[in-house]
Coordinates of C-alpha atoms in Angstrom, one line a residue:
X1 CA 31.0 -4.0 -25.7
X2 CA 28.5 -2.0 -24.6
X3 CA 24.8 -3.2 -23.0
X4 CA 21.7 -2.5 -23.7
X5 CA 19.4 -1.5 -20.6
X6 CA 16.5 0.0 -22.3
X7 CA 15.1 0.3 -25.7
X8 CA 13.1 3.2 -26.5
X9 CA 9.7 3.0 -28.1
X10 CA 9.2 3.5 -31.5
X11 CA 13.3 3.7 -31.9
X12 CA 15.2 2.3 -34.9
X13 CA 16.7 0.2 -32.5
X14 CA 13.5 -1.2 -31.4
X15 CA 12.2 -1.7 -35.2
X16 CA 15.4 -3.6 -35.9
X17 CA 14.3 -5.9 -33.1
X18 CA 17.1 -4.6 -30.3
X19 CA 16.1 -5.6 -26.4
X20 CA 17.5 -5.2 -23.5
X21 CA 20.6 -7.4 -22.4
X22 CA 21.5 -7.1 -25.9
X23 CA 25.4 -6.6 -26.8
X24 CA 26.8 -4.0 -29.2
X25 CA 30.1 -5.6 -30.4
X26 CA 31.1 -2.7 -33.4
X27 CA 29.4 0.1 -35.2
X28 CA 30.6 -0.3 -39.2
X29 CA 33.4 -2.8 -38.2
X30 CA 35.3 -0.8 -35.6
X31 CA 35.2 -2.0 -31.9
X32 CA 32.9 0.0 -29.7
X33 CA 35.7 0.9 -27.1
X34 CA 38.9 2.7 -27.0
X35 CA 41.8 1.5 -25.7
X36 CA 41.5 2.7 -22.7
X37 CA 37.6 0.7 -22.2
X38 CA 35.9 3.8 -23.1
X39 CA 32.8 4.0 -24.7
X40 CA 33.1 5.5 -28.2
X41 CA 29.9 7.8 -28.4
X42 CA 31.0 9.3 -31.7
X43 CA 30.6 6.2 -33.7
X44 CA 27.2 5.7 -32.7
X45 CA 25.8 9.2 -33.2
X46 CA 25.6 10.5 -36.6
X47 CA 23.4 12.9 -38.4
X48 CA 19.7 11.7 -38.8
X49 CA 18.8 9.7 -41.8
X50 CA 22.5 8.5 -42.0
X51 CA 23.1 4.3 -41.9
X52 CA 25.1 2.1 -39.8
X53 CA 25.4 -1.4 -39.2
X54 CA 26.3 -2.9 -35.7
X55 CA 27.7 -6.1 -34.8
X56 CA 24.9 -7.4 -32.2
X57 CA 24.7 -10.3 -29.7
X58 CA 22.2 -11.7 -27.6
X59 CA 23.6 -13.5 -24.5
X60 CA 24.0 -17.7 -25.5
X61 CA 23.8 -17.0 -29.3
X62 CA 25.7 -15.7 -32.4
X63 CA 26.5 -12.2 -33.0
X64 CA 24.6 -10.5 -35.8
X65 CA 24.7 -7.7 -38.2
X66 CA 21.8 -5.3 -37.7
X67 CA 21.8 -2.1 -40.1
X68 CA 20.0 1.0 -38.6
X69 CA 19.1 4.4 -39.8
X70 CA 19.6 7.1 -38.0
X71 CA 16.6 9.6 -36.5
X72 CA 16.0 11.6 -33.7
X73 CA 14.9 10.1 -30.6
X74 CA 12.6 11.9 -27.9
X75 CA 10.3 11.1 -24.9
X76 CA 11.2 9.7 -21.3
X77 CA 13.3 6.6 -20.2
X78 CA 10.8 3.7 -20.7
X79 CA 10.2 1.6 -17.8
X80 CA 10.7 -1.9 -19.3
X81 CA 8.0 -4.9 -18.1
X82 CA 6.5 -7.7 -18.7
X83 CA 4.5 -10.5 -16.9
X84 CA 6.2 -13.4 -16.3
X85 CA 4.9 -16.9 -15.4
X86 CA 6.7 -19.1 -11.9
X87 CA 7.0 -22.7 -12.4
X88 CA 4.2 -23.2 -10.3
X89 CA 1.9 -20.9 -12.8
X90 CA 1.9 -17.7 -11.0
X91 CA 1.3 -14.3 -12.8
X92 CA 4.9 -12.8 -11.4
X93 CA 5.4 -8.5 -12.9
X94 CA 8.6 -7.9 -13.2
X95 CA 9.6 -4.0 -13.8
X96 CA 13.2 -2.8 -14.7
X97 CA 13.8 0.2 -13.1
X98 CA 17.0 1.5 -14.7
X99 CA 17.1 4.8 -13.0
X100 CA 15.3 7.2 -10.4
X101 CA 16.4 10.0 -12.7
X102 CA 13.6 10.8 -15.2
X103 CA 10.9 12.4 -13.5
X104 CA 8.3 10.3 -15.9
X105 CA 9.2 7.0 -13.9
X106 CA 6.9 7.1 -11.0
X107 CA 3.8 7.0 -13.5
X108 CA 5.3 4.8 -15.6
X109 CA 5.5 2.3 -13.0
X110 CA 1.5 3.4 -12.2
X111 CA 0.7 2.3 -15.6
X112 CA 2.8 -0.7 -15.8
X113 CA 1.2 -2.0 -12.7
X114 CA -2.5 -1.1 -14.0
X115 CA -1.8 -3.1 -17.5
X116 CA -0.2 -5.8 -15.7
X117 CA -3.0 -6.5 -13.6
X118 CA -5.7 -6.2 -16.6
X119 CA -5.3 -9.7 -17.5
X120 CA -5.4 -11.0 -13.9
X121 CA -4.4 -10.0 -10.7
X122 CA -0.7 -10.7 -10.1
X123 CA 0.7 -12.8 -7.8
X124 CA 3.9 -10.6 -6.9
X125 CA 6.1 -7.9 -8.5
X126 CA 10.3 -8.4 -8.9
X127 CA 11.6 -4.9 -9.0
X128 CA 14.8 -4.6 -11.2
X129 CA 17.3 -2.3 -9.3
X130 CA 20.7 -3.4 -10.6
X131 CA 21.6 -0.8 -12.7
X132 CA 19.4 1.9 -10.7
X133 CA 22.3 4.6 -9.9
X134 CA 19.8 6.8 -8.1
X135 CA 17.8 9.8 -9.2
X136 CA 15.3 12.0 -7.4
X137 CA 14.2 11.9 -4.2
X138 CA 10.3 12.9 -5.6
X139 CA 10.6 10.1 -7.8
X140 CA 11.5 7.7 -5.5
X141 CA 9.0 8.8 -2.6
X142 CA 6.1 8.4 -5.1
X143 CA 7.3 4.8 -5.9
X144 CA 8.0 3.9 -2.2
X145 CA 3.9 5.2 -2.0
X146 CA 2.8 2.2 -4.2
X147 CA 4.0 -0.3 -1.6
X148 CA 4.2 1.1 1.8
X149 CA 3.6 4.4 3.9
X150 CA 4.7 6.0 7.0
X151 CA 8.2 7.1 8.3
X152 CA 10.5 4.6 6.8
X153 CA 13.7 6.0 8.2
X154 CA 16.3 9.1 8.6
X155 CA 18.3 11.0 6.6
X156 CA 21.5 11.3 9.1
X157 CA 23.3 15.0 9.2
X158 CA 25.7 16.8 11.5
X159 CA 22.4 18.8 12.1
X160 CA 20.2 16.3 12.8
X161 CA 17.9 14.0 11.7
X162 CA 15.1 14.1 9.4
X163 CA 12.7 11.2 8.3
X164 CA 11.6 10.3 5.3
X165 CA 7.6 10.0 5.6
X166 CA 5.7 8.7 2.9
X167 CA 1.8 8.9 2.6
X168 CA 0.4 5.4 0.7
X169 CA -1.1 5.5 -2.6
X170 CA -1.3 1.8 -3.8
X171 CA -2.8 0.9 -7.5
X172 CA -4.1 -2.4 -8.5
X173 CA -3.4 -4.0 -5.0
X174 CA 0.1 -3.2 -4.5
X175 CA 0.1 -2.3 -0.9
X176 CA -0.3 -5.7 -0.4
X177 CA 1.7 -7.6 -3.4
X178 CA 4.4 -9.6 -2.5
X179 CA 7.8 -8.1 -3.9
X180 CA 11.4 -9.1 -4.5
X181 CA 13.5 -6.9 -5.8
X182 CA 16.9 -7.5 -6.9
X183 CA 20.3 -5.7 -6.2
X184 CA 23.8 -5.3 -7.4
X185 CA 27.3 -3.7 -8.0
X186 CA 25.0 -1.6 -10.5
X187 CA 22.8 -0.5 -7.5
X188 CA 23.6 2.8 -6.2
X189 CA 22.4 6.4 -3.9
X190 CA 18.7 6.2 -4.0
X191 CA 18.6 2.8 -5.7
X192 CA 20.1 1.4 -2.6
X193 CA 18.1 2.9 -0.2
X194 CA 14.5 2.5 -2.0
X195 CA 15.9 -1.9 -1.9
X196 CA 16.9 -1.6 1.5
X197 CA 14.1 0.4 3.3
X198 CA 11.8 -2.6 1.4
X199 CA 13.6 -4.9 3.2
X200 CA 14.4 -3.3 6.4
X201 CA 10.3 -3.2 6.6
X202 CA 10.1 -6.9 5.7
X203 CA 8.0 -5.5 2.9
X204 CA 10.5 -7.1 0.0
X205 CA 13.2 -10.2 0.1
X206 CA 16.4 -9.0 -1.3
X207 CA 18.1 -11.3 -4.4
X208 CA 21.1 -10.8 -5.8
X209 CA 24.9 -9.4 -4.9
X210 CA 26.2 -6.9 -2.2
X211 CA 25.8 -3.6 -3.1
X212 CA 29.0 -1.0 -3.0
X213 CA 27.4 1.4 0.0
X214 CA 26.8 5.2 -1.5
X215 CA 23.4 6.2 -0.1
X216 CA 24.9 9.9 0.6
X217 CA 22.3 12.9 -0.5
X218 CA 24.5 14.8 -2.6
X219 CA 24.0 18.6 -2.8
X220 CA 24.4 21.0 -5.8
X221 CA 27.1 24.2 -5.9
X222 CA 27.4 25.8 -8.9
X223 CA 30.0 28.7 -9.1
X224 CA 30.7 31.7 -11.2
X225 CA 33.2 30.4 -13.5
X226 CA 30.4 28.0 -14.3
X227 CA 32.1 25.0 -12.4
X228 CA 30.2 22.5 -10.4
X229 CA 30.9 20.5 -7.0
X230 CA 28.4 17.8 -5.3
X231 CA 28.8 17.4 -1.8
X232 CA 26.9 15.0 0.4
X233 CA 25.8 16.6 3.4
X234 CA 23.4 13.2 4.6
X235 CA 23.8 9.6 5.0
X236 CA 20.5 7.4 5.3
X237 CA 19.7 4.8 8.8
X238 CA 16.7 2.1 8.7
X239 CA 14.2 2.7 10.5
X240 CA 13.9 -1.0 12.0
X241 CA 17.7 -1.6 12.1
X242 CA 19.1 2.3 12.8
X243 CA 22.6 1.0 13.8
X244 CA 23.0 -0.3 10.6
X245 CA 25.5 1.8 7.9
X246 CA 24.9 1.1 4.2
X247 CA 28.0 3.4 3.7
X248 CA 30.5 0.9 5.4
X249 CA 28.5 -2.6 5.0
X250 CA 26.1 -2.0 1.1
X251 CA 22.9 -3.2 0.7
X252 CA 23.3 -7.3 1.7
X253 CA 20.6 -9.2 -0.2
X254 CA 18.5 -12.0 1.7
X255 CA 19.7 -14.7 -1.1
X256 CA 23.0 -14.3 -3.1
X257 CA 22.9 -15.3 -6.3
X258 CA 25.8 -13.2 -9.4
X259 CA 24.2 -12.6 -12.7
X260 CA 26.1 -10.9 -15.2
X261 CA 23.6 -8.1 -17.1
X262 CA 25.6 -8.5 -20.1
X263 CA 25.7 -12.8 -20.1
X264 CA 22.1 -13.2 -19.5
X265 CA 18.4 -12.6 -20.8
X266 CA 15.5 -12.0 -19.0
X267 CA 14.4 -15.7 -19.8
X268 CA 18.0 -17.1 -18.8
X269 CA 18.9 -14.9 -15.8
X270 CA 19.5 -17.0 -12.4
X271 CA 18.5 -14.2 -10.2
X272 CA 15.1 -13.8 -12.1
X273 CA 14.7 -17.8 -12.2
X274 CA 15.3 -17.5 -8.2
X275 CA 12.9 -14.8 -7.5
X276 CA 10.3 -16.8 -9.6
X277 CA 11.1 -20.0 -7.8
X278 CA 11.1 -17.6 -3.9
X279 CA 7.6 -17.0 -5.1
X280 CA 6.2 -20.3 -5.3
X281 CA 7.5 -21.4 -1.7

């Protein structure tokens, strides 16, 4: 099967009423992997204005046929949230941030955090990094900006050190706002350090599983015969806890608790349930 993590705006998928955590079982009967476990790409593109039906199904109910029409889809990665509500009646944001790697994302999350607040102010902010495999360091700095400042720790080479400094620039109180954000086997390079300098800082509590350790910074070669190689030339240290090594030990969240992206829904996932509840205590 194959998940969704994001839904674009204005999509077919999105006017056939697709969300995120939704499953993709076939495309026009045939299974969506190879034999291998593959993803088979060519069965979902198509040229524009051409049909398919897909076999759908939201986690804890019955698969479904949903018939789409093909068209051309352009803009950013959208930077799925929504305000959610604890058991105690606290306003609680919760932002999915499914990659550092669209260089839209920082102001996305700037304008999530504004219309989230326009209501009422919020009461805290669970940041989604469990399928975040990384992206840009500019991305990430600005994002760090919204909820703390200063040097939060070094980028480790057989040169030197370097920290990473960030100046603050909060929006709609979030210096201040209380965070958790959550972490997983999905969580990966930048992804892992953005959790784990939040919680090095005691700025965030941590919820979810270990994550596999690859906070490298990977460098670029491109060669004549047009072939590529990324090398990591720097590892990241805390700044609190500089004897800690994400490479060897992962990202180790403050409360453990599995969730399966592909079993769950935003409404029925345990991990969001136990951040909501972490907020009330």
């Amino acid at each position: 099967l194959i998940t969704i993590i994001a839904v674009f705006p204005g999509s077919p998928a999105e006017e056939a009423g697709l969300q995120v955590h939704d499953n993709i079982l076939t495309v026009d009967g045939q299974p969506v992997l190879d034999e291998q476990g593959n993803r088979r790409q060519d069965l979902l593109l198509g040229p524009e204005g051409s049909s398919m039906t897909l076999t759908v199904q939201t986690p804890g109910q019955e698969a479904r046929p949903v018939t789409l029409t093909r068209r051309r889809v352009t803009g950013s990665l959208p930077v799925f949230n929504e305000v959610l509500l604890s058991p105690a009646g606290k306003r609680i944001g919760y932002l999915l941030l499914a990659t550092f790697g669209d260089s839209s994302v920082d102001d996305q999350v700037r304008q999530a955090l504004q219309a989230m607040n326009e209501e009422a102010p919020l009461d805290g902010l669970i940041l989604d990094n469990r399928v975040n495999g990384g992206g840009y360091s500019d991305v990430v700095n600005d994002i760090f900006s919204l909820f703390t400042g200063g040097t939060l720790g070094h980028f480790i080479s057989r040169e030197g050190r370097d920290p990473l400094v960030v100046r603050k620039k909060g929006i709609a109180g979030s210096q201040n706002l209380p965070l958790v954000v959550m972490v997983g086997q999905g969580t990966a390079s930048f992804g892992e350090i953005f959790s784990g300098v939040l919680q090095d800082l005691g700025r965030a509590y941590l919820i979810g599983e270990q994550t596999e350790g690859n906070v490298e910074i990977l460098y670029i070669y491109e060669f004549a015969d047009g072939s590529r190689a990324w090398i990591a030339h720097d590892s990241f240290r805390p700044l609190n806890h500089p004897e800690q090594d994400w490479e060897k030990t992962g990202i180790l969240p403050d409360l453990v608790v599995p969730s399966e992206w592909d079993q769950v829904t935003l409404q029925t996932d345990p991990a969001v349930q136990a951040a909501l509840e972490y907020f009330d205590r």
